Amino acid sequence: MSVLVPRSLADAVSALGEFPDGLVLAGGTDLMVEINEAQRRIDDEHTVVAVNRVPELRAWTLDRAAATVRIGAGVTYTELGREPLASLLPALAQAARTVGSPQIRNAATIGGNLATCSPAGDGLPVLSALGAVVELASAGGVRSLPIGDFMVGVKQTDRRPGELLTAVTVPLLDGWQGYAKVGVRNAMVIAIAGACLAIDGPSRSVRLALGSVAPTVIRVPEAESFAAQRIDWAAGTVGRDAVAEFGGLAAAASRPIDDHRSTAAYRRHSIGVLARRLLSRAFPVVDGAE
Ligand SMILES: Cc1cc2nc3c(=O)[nH]c(=O)nc-3n(C[C@H](O)[C@H](O)[C@H](O)COP(=O)(O)OP(=O)(O)OC[C@H]3O[C@@H](n4cnc5c(N)ncnc54)[C@H](O)[C@@H]3O)c2cc1C
């Protein structure tokens, strides 16, 4: 096979223009596993475009005026998990710190997580809850789309042949945000269920995204609007009953499956627990407040 190693974004995009079905290689922590396990065949016909030496993909920028952070597709979990990005996007940092081991986090990228689009990808519920926008570049130009439109199914995205995922732009919210997941142990574990809750105080909005309980990461509008109405925004508290119902709405929205990692029933139960836990971390829980 041929392996191209572009050193600039322009070269990477033009390599994919020439080889639209070229296999993009970033950290290789998904791709090499798929190749080793023969889930993906690779032979002399293939062209690999290795993008980990493209500086533009490894950079991130803060736009204070727009209140966004634009994260290059090649930014690693190690970088997402440490300052200064960690203070800007705390839930993303929390999710990043749960991914694999330090070795995996040093190599694995947010772009790889997005492009693989596993329903269990830890970065995805956070990007979904925060309302991130995915940017793709090809020889024909650049297009951007909301993450909810980018993720179309189990390991399926709207990325077209010849397109390189270049960045994800994440709004900065003003409020508590957090990510939590359930797995069979505390580290090196793929989520059985995962959830991100993000609050935006000024707009009194609540965002909840769930992982591992549907073909792709989902938002839960019913639970979001329910919580937004039941939170006491002035006092900054939430009632115990509302927390319980919020968990029930999240569980009801999930459409999990039985597989080698868990049963659907346990996944649904876990989602209810995670949603309740996150809401009660965001707001002190009080008895009787409606
Ligand atoms: C031991 C181990 C533990 C893991 N633990 C976790 C975990 O806890 N949580 C979790 O979410 N994931 C986990 N993973 C999966 C993996 O680390 C992540 O999904 C990671 O984000 C993939 O990024 P990467 O840079 O390694 O992608 P790669 O493997 O290089 O690529 C993955 C896919 O994305 C495509 N791609 C990559 N970059 C681009 C781009 N810029 N444009 C277009 N397509 C692109 C590739 O062609 C490929 O299809 C684990 C993997 C291993 C091996």
Coordinates of N, CA and C in Angstrom, one line a residue, residues 5-6 36 45 60 66 76 107 142 162 175 184-185 193 198 228 259 262 267:
V5 N 2.3 11.1 3.9 CA 2.4 11.7 5.2 C 2.5 13.2 4.9
P6 N 1.3 13.9 4.7 CA 1.3 15.3 4.5 C 1.7 16.1 5.7
N36 N -6.1 -5.1 12.7 CA -5.6 -6.3 13.3 C -6.6 -7.3 13.5
E45 N -3.9 -2.1 -2.9 CA -4.7 -1.1 -3.6 C -4.9 0.2 -2.7
W60 N -5.6 24.2 18.6 CA -7.0 24.6 19.0 C -6.9 26.1 19.3
A66 N -16.9 35.1 20.1 CA -17.9 34.2 19.7 C -18.3 33.2 20.8
T76 N -5.3 15.6 20.9 CA -5.4 14.3 21.6 C -6.2 14.5 22.9
A107 N -2.1 9.3 22.1 CA -2.2 9.1 20.6 C -3.5 9.4 20.1
V142 N -15.0 23.9 2.2 CA -15.2 23.5 3.6 C -16.7 23.5 3.9
G162 N -13.3 11.7 0.1 CA -12.4 12.9 -0.2 C -12.5 14.0 0.9
G175 N -22.2 27.7 32.9 CA -22.9 26.8 33.9 C -22.2 25.5 34.1
V184 N -17.3 -1.7 33.3 CA -17.1 -2.9 34.2 C -16.0 -2.6 35.3
R185 N -15.2 -1.6 35.1 CA -14.2 -1.2 36.0 C -13.9 0.3 35.9
A193 N -22.7 2.6 29.5 CA -23.7 3.8 29.4 C -22.9 5.0 29.7
A198 N -25.1 19.4 30.5 CA -24.5 20.7 30.4 C -25.6 21.8 30.7
A228 N -35.4 22.1 32.8 CA -35.4 23.5 32.7 C -36.5 24.2 33.5
D259 N -25.7 -6.7 24.3 CA -24.5 -7.2 23.5 C -23.5 -7.7 24.5
S262 N -23.1 -5.6 27.9 CA -24.2 -5.4 28.8 C -25.5 -5.9 28.3
R267 N -28.3 -1.3 30.8 CA -28.0 0.0 30.2 C -29.0 1.1 30.5

